[in-house]
Coordinates of C-alpha atoms in Angstrom, one line a residue:
Chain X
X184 CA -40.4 -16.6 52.8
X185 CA -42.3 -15.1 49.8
X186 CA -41.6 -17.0 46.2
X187 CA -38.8 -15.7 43.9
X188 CA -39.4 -17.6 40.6
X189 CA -42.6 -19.9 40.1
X190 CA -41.9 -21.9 36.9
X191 CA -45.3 -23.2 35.6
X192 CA -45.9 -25.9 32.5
X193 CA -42.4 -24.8 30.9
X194 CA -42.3 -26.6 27.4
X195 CA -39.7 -26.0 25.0
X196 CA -38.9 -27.7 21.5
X197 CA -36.1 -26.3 19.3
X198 CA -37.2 -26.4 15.7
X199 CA -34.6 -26.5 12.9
X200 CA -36.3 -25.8 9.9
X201 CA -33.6 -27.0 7.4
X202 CA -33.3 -30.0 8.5
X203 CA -36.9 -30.5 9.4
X204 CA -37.1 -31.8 12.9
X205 CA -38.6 -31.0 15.9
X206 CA -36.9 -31.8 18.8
X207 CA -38.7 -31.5 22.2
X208 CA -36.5 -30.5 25.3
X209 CA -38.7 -30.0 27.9
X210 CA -42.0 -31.2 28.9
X211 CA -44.1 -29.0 31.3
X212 CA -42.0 -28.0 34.1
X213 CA -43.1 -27.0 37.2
X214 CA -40.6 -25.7 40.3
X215 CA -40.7 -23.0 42.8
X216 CA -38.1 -21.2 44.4
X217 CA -38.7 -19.5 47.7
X218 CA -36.5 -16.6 48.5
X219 CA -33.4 -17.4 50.5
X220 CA -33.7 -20.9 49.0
X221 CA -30.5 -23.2 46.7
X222 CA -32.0 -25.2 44.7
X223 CA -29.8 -27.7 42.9
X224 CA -31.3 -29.4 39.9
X225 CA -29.1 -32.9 38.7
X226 CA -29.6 -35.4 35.9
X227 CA -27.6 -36.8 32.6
X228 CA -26.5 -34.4 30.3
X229 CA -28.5 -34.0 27.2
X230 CA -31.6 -34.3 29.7
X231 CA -32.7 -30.5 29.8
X232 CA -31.2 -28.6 32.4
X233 CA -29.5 -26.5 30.7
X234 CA -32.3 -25.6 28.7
X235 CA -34.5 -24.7 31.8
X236 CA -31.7 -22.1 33.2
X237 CA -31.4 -20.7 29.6
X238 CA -35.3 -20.2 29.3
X239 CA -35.4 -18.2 32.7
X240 CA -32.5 -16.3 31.4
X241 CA -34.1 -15.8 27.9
X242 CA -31.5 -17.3 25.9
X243 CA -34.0 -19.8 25.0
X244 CA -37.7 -18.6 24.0
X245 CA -39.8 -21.1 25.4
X246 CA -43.0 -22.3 23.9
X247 CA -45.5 -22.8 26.8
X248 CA -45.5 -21.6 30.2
X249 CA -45.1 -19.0 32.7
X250 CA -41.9 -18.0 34.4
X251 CA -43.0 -16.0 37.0
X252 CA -40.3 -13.6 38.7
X253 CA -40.4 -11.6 41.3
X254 CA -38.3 -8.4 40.6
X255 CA -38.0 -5.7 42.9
X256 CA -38.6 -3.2 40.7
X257 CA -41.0 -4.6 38.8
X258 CA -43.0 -6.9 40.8
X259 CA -44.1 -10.2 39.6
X260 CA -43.5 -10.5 36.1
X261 CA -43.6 -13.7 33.4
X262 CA -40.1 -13.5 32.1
X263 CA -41.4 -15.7 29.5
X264 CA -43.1 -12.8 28.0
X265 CA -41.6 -9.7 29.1
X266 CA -40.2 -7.0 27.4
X267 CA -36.8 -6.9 26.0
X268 CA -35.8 -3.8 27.3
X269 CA -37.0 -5.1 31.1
X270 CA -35.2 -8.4 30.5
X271 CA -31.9 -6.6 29.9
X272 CA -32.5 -4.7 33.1
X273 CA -33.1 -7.6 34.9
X274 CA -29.9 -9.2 33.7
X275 CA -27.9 -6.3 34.8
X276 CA -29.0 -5.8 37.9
X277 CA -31.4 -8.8 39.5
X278 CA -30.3 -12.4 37.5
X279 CA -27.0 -13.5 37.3
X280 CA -25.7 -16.1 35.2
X281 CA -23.3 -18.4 35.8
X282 CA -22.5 -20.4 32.2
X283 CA -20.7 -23.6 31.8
X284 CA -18.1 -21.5 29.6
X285 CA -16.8 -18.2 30.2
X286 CA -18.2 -16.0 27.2
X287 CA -15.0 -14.0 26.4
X288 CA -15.1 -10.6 25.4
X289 CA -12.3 -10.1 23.1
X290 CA -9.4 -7.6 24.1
X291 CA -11.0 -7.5 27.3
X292 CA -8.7 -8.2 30.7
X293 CA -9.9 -9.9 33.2
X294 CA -9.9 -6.8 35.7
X295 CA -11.6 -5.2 33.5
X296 CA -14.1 -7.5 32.8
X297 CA -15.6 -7.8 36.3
X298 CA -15.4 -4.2 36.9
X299 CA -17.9 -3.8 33.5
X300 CA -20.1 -6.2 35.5
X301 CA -20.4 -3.6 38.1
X302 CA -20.4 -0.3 35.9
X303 CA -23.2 -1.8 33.9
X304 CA -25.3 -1.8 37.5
X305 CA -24.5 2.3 37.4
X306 CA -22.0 2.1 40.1
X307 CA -18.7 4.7 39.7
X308 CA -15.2 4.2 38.4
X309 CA -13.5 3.7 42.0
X310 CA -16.2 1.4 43.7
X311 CA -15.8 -1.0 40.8
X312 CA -12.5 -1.0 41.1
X313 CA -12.3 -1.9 44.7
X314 CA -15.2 -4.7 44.0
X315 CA -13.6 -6.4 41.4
X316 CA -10.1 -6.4 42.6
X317 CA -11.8 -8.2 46.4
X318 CA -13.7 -10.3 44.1
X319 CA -10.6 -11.4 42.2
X320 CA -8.6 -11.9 45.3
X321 CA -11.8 -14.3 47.1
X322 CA -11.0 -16.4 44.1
X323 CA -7.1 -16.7 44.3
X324 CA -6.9 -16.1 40.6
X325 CA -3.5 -15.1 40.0
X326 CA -2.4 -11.2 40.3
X327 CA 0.1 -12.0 37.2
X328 CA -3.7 -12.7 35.3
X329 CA -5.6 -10.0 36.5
X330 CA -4.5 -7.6 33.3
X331 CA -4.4 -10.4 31.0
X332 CA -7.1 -11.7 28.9
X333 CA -8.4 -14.4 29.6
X334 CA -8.4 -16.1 26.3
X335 CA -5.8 -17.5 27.8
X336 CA -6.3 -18.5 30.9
X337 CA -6.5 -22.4 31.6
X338 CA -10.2 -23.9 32.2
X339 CA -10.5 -23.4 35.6
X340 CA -9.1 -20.0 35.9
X341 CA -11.8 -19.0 32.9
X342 CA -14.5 -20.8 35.1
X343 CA -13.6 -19.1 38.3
X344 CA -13.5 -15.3 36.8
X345 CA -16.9 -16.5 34.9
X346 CA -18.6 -17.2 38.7
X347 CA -16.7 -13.5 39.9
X348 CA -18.4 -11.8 36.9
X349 CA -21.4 -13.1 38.5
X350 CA -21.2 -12.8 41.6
X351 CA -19.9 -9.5 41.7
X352 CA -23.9 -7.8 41.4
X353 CA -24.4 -9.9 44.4
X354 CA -27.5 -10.5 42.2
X355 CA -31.4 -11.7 43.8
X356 CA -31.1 -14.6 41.6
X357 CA -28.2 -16.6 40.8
X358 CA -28.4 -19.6 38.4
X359 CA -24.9 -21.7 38.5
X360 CA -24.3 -23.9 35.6
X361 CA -22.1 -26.6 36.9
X362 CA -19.7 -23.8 38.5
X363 CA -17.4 -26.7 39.8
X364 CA -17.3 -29.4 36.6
X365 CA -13.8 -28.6 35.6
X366 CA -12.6 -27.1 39.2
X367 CA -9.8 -28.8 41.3
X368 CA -10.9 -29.4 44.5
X369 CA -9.5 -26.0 46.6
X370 CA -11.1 -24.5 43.7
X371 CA -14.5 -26.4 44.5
X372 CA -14.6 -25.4 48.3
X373 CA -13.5 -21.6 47.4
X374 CA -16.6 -21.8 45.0
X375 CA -18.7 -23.5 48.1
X376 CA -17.8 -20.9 50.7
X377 CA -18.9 -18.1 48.3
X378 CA -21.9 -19.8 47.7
X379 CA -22.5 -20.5 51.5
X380 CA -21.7 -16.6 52.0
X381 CA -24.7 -15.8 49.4
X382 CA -27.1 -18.0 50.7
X383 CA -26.2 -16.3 54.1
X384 CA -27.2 -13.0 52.4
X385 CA -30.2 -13.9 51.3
X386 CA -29.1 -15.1 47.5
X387 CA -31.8 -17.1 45.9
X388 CA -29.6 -19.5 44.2
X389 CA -30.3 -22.6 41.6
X390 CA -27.3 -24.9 40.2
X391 CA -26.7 -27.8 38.4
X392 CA -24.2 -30.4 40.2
X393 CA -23.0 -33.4 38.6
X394 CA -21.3 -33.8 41.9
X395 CA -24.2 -34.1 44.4
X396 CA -22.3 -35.1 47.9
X397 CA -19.9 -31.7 47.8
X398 CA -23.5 -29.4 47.3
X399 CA -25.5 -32.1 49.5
X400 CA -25.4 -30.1 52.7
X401 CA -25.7 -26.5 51.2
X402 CA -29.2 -27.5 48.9
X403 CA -32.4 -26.6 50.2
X404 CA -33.9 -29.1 48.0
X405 CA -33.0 -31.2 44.8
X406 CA -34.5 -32.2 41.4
X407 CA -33.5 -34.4 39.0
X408 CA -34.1 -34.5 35.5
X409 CA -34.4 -36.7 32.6
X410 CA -35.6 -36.5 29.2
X411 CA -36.9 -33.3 29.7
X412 CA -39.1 -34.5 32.8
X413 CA -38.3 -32.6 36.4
X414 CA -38.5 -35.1 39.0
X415 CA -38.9 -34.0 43.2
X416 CA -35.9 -35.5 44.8
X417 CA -35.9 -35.3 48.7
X418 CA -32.7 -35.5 50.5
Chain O
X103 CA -33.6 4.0 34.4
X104 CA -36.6 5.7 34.6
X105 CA -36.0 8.4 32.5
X106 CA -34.2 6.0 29.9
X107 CA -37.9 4.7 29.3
X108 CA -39.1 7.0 26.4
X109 CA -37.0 5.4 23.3
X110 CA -34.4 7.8 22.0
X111 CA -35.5 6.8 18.6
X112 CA -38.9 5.3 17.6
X113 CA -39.7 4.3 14.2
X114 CA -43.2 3.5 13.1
X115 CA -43.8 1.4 9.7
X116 CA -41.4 3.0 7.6
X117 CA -41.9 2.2 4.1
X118 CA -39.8 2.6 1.0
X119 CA -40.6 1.6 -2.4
X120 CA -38.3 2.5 -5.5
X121 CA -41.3 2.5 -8.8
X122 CA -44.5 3.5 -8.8
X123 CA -46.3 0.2 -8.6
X124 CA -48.4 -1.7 -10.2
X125 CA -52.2 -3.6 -10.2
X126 CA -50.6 -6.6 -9.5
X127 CA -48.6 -5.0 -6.1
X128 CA -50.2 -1.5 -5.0
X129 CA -51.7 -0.9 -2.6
X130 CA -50.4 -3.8 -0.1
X131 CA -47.4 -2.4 0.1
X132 CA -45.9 -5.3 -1.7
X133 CA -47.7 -7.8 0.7
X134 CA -48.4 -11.3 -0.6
X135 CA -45.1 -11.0 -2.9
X136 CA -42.6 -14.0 -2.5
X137 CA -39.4 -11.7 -2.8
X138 CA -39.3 -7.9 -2.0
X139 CA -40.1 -6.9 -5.8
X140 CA -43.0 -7.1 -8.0
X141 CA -42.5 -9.3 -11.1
X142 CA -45.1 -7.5 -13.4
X143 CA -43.8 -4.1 -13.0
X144 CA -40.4 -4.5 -11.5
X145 CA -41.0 -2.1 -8.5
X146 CA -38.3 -2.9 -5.8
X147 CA -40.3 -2.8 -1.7
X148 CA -37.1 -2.3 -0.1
X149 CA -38.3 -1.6 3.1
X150 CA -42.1 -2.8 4.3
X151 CA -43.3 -1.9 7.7
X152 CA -40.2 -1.5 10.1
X153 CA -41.0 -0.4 13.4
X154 CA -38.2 -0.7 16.2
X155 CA -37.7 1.5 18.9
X156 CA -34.0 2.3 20.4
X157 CA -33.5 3.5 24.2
X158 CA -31.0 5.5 26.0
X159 CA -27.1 3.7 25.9
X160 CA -28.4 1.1 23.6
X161 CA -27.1 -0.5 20.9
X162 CA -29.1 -2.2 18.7
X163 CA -28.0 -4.4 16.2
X164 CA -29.4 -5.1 12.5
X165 CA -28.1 -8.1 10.7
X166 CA -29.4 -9.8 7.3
X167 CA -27.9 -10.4 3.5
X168 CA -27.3 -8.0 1.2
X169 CA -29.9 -6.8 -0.4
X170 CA -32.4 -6.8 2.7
X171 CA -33.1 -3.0 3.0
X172 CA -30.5 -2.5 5.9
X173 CA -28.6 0.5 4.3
X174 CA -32.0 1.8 3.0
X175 CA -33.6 1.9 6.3
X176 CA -30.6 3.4 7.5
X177 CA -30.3 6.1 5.2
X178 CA -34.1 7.3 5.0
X179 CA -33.5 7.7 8.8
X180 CA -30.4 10.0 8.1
X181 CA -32.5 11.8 5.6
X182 CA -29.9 10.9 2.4
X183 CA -33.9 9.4 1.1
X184 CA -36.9 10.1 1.1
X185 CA -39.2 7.5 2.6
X186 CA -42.3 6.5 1.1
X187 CA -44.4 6.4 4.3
X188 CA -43.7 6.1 8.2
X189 CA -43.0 7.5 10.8
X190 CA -40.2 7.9 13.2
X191 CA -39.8 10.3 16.4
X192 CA -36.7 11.5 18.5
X193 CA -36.8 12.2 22.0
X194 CA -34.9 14.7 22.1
X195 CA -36.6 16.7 19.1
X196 CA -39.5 18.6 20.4
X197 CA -40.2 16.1 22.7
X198 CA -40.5 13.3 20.7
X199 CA -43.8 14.1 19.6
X200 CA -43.7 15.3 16.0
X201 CA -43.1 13.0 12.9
X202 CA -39.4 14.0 11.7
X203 CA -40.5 12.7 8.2
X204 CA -42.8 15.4 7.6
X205 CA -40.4 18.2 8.9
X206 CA -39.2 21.0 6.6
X207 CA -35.7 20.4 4.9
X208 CA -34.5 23.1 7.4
X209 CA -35.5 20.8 10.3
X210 CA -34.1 18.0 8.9
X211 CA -30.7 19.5 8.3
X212 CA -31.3 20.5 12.2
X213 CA -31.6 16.9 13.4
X214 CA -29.0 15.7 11.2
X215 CA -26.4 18.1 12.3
X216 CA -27.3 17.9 16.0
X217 CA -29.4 14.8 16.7
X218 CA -27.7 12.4 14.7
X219 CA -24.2 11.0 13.6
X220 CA -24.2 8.4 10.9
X221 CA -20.4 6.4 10.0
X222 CA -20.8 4.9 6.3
X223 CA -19.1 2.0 5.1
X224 CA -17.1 3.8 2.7
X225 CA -15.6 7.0 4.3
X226 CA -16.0 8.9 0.4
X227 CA -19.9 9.1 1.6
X228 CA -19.2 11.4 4.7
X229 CA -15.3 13.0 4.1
X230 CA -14.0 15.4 1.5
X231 CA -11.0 13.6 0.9
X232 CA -9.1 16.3 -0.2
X233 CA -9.5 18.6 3.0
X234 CA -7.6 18.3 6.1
X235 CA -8.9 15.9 8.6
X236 CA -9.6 18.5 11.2
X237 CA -11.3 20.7 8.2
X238 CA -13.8 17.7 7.7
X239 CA -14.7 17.8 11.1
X240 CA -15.1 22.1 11.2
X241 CA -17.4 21.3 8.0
X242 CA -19.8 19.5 10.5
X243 CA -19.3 22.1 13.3
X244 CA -19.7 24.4 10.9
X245 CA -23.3 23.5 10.0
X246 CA -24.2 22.8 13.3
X247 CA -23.8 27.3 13.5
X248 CA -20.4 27.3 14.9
X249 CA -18.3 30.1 13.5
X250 CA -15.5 30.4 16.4
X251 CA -11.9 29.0 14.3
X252 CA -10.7 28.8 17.9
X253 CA -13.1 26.8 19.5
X254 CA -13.8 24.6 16.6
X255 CA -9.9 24.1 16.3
X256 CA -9.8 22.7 20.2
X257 CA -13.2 21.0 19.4
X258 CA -11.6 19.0 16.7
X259 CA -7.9 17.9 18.3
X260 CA -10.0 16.8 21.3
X261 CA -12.0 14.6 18.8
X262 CA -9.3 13.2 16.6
X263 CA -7.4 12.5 19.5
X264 CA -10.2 10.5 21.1
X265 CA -10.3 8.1 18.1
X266 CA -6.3 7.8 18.1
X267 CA -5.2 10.5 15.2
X268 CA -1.6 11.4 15.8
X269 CA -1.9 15.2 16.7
X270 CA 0.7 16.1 13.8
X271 CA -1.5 14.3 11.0
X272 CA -4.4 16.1 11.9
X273 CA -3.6 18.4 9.2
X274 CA -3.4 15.8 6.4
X275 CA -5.7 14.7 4.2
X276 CA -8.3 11.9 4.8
X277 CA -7.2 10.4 1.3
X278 CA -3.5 9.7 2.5
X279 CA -4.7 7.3 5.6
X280 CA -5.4 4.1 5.5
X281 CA -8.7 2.7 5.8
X282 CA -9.7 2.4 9.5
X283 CA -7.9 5.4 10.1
X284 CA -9.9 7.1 7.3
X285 CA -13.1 5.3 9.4
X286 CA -11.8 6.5 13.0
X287 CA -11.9 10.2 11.2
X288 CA -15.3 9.8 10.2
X289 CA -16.5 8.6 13.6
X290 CA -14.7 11.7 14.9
X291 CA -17.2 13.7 12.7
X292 CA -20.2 12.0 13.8
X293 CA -19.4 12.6 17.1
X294 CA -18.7 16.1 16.7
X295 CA -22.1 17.5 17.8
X296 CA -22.5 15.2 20.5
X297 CA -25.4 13.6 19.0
X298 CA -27.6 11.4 21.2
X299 CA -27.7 9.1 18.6
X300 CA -25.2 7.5 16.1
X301 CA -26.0 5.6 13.3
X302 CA -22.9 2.8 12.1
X303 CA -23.8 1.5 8.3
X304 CA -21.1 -1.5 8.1
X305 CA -18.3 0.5 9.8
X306 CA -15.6 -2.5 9.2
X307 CA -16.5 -4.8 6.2
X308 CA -13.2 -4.4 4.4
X309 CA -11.1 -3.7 6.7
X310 CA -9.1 -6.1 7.5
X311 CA -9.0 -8.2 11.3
X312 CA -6.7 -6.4 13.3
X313 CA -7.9 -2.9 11.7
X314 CA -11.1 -4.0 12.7
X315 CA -10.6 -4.7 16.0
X316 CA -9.1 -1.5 16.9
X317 CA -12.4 0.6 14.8
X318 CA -14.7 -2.0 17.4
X319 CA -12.6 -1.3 20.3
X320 CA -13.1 2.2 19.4
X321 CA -16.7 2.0 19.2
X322 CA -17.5 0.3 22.5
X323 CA -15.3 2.5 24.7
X324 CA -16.9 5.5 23.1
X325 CA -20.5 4.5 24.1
X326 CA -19.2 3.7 27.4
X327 CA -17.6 6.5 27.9
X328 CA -20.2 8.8 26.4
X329 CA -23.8 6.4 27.2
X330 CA -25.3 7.3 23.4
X331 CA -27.1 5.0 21.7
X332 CA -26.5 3.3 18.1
X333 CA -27.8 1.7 15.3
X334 CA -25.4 -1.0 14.0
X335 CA -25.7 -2.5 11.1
X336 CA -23.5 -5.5 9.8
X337 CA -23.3 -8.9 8.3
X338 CA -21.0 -9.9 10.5
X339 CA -22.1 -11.8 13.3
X340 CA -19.2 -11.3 15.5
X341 CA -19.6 -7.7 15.4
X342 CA -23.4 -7.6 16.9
X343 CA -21.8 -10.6 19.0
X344 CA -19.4 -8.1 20.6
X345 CA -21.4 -4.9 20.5
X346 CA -25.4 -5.0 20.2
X347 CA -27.3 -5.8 23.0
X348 CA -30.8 -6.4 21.1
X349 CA -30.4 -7.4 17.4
X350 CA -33.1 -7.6 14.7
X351 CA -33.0 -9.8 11.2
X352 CA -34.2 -8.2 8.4
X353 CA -34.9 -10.3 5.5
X354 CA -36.5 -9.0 1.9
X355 CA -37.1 -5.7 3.2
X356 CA -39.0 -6.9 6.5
X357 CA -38.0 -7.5 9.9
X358 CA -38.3 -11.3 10.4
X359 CA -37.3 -11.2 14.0
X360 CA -36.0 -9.4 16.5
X361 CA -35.0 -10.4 20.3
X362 CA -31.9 -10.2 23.1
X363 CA -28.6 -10.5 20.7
X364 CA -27.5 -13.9 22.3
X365 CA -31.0 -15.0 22.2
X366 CA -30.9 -14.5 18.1
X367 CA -27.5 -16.4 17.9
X368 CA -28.5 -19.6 20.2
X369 CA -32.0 -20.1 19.7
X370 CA -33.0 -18.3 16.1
X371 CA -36.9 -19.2 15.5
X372 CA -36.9 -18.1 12.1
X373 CA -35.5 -20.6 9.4
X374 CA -33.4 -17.5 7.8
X375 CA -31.6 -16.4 10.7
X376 CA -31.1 -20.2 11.4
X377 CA -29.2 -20.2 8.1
X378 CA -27.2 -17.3 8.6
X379 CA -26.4 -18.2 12.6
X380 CA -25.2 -21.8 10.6
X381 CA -23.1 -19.8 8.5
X382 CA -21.2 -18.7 11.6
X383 CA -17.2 -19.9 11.0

């Protein structure tokens, strides 16, 4: 299979200029991700993976390095240094993003909340109506919830419509940010058989585990990280 | 996609400069200054070298303190100034290819009635207070070279309705509504023309949270329902949180930075915007 994302001497530092420190979160990291592949990255928290899936995503601005993606509209492309306007377009239609905390939109159900996922893509009213509603039923969240918002929904229910809202685009890239921390364990294998589906579609997928064994048989490969430092872990 | 690739709006080094100037400042267009005013002549740079561009269904956000040339960049696009120098074209004005700047007032008054809506923060700027709501709205129909009562009558209860006017106050006057209903009027009027383009100068600093909510709400479904693209410009974090997709930081009359909205909130670069992302409650 042809390479999806090629991450090349990644180095990223935040610098707070009022308190006048540098701080250096990642030291030149290197990965590739072949398409079709899952990925899962581990380590202690505070050690930088977060950081890496929120570079690739541009939430971060990295310092040094190439990301190199390969779109399907736009070829490969350095998301390190590409356009705003393409980056948005890529998150909308090619990268999904799976945070650790659902980013509520106020007065916003949660219906309507995956269905936006899909209208953003340009599909119609009905068809993301019909793929939010399957995609809310896959995930057992409760039909009492589905017009509510979810400001209120306990951790787990947040976390599951967070990985629907995601995985709605059925998107070329998927990066999961400990989908399963805070999940009970139905909740876990629901998330597991979606993730198996993907990967039988042909979803490039990275995610961070904490909990190693329960992703063990789905990765492809593993990392681990520390101190900002990707380390090749074979399993 | 494709055809969303030529920016609706695209603004070249707009400059704007209140004093003649001096020795000490000409010339660099207030470069090498510390703040955005010269202290041997007292001429105030309140807007050096802006160039953004805005696409199709975008809405891009402008954030920094008072005092940082938002407003002024705002209203030299809407024509209310005169800029000192720059340039800024609109797609959908003879093919984006002509400065608007340097267009005859006739022009201008074209592109401001049909290109462009702008919502100010204090509804006195845009309404006649003392006219009925549905007159303030003819007023812009009006100068857009409508002349049919009938139509324009339709034209406007469609539009009030859409930003939540009862039908039976559509006669009343602007000046006995409260404030975000006064607001929701004047997006009515912007709207009015279906502009391309809509231009939001803090739309809900002083009203208060739940009024503010509902003017947002309103906002948001109208540029999903209708795909135009705006300018917004607040202080308030939350509400280029909630509604801008790119954002840019203006500081002393300059843009400091500019990048993806969430980008600007977790991982500013620039030690201002770190400071105001800190400020966040």
């Amino acid at each position: 299979m042809e390479e999806i994302l090629v991450v090349q001497d990644l180095t990223k530092s935040f610098i707070i200029h009022n308190l006048a420190k540098h701080i250096e979160a990642l030291h030149d990291i290197s990965l590739n991700l072949k398409g079709g592949e899952f990925v899962g990255i581990t380590g202690k928290s505070g050690s930088g993976k977060s950081t890496v899936f929120k570079c690739i995503y541009r939430t971060y601005v990295p310092q040094n390095g190439q990301i190199w993606y390969n779109s399907q509209k736009y070829g490969f492309v350095n998301l390190a240094e590409l356009s705003e306007r393409q980056m948005i377009y890529l998150r909308k239609h090619e990268i999904g993003y799976v945070s650790q905390f659902l980013n509520i939109m106020p007065r916003t159900t949660a219906r309507e909340l995956v269905k936006q996922a899909v209208l953003e893509m340009g599909s119609g009213e009905d068809y993301a109506n019909m793929e939010a509603q399957r995609m809310l039923e896959h995930f057992e969240l409760d039909k009492e919830l589905w017009d509510c918002y979810p400001g209120t929904f306990s951790g787990g229910e947040k976390l599951r419509l967070n990985i629907a809202r995601a995985m709605v685009k059925r998107p070329r890239l998927l990066l999961l940010d400990e989908p399963t921390a805070s999940l009970d364990h139905a909740s876990k294998i629901k998330v597991r058989e979606l993730i198996e589906q993907l990967k039988r579609e042909g979803t490039t997928m990275m995610g961070i585990f904490h909990d190693l064994e329960f992703m063990e048989n789905l990765c492809t490969r593993v990392y681990t990280m520390s101190n900002g430092i990707l380390h090749d872990l074979q399993i | 996609m494709d055809d969303s690739e030529r920016p609706v709006l695209a603004v070249r080094n707009i400059n704007k400069q209140y004093g003649q100037g001096c020795v000490n400042c000409r010339g660099a267009k207030g470069e090498g200054l510390l703040k955005n005013y010269c202290p041997v002549c007292g001429t105030v740079y309140a807007c050096r070298d802006i160039s953004f561009e805005v696409y199709a269904g975008e809405i891009l956000g402008i954030v920094g303190e008072s005092g940082s040339g938002k407003s002024t960049m705002m209203e030299c696009l809407y024509f209310d100034q005169e800029v000192s120098s720059g340039e800024a074209y609109i797609a959908s004005y003879k093919g984006g290819e002509t400065n608007v700047f340097e267009e005859s007032s006739q022009q201008k008054r074209y592109i401001r009635n049909h290109l462009m809506g702008k919502v100010y923060q204090n509804p006195l700027m845009s309404l006649k207070m003392n006219f009925s709501s549905i007159g303030n709205i003819a007023e812009k129909l009006i100068s857009a070279g409508n002349r049919n009562v009938g139509q324009m009558k339709v034209r406007g209860e469609e539009l009030l309705e859409h930003v939540n006017i009862p039908v039976y106050r559509m006669k009343e006057a602007p000046k006995n509504f409260s404030g975000g209903m006064q607001q929701r009027v004047q997006i009515a009027k912007a709207l009015s023309n279906n502009p391309p383009l809509l231009l939001l100068d803090e739309v809900t600093t002083g009203l208060d949270l739940s009024v503010q909510a509902s003017v947002l709400d309103l906002i948001k479904s109208i540029q999903r329902q209708l795909k135009i693209s705006m300018i917004i410009v607040s202080h308030d974090l939350g509400v280029i949180r909630m509604l801008a997709d790119r954002t840019l930081v203006m500081l002393d009359g300059q843009v400091i930075e500019q990048g993806l909205t969430d980008q600007i909130l977790e991982d500013p670069q620039h030690g201002y915007t770190q400071k105001l992302v800190q400020s966040l409650l």
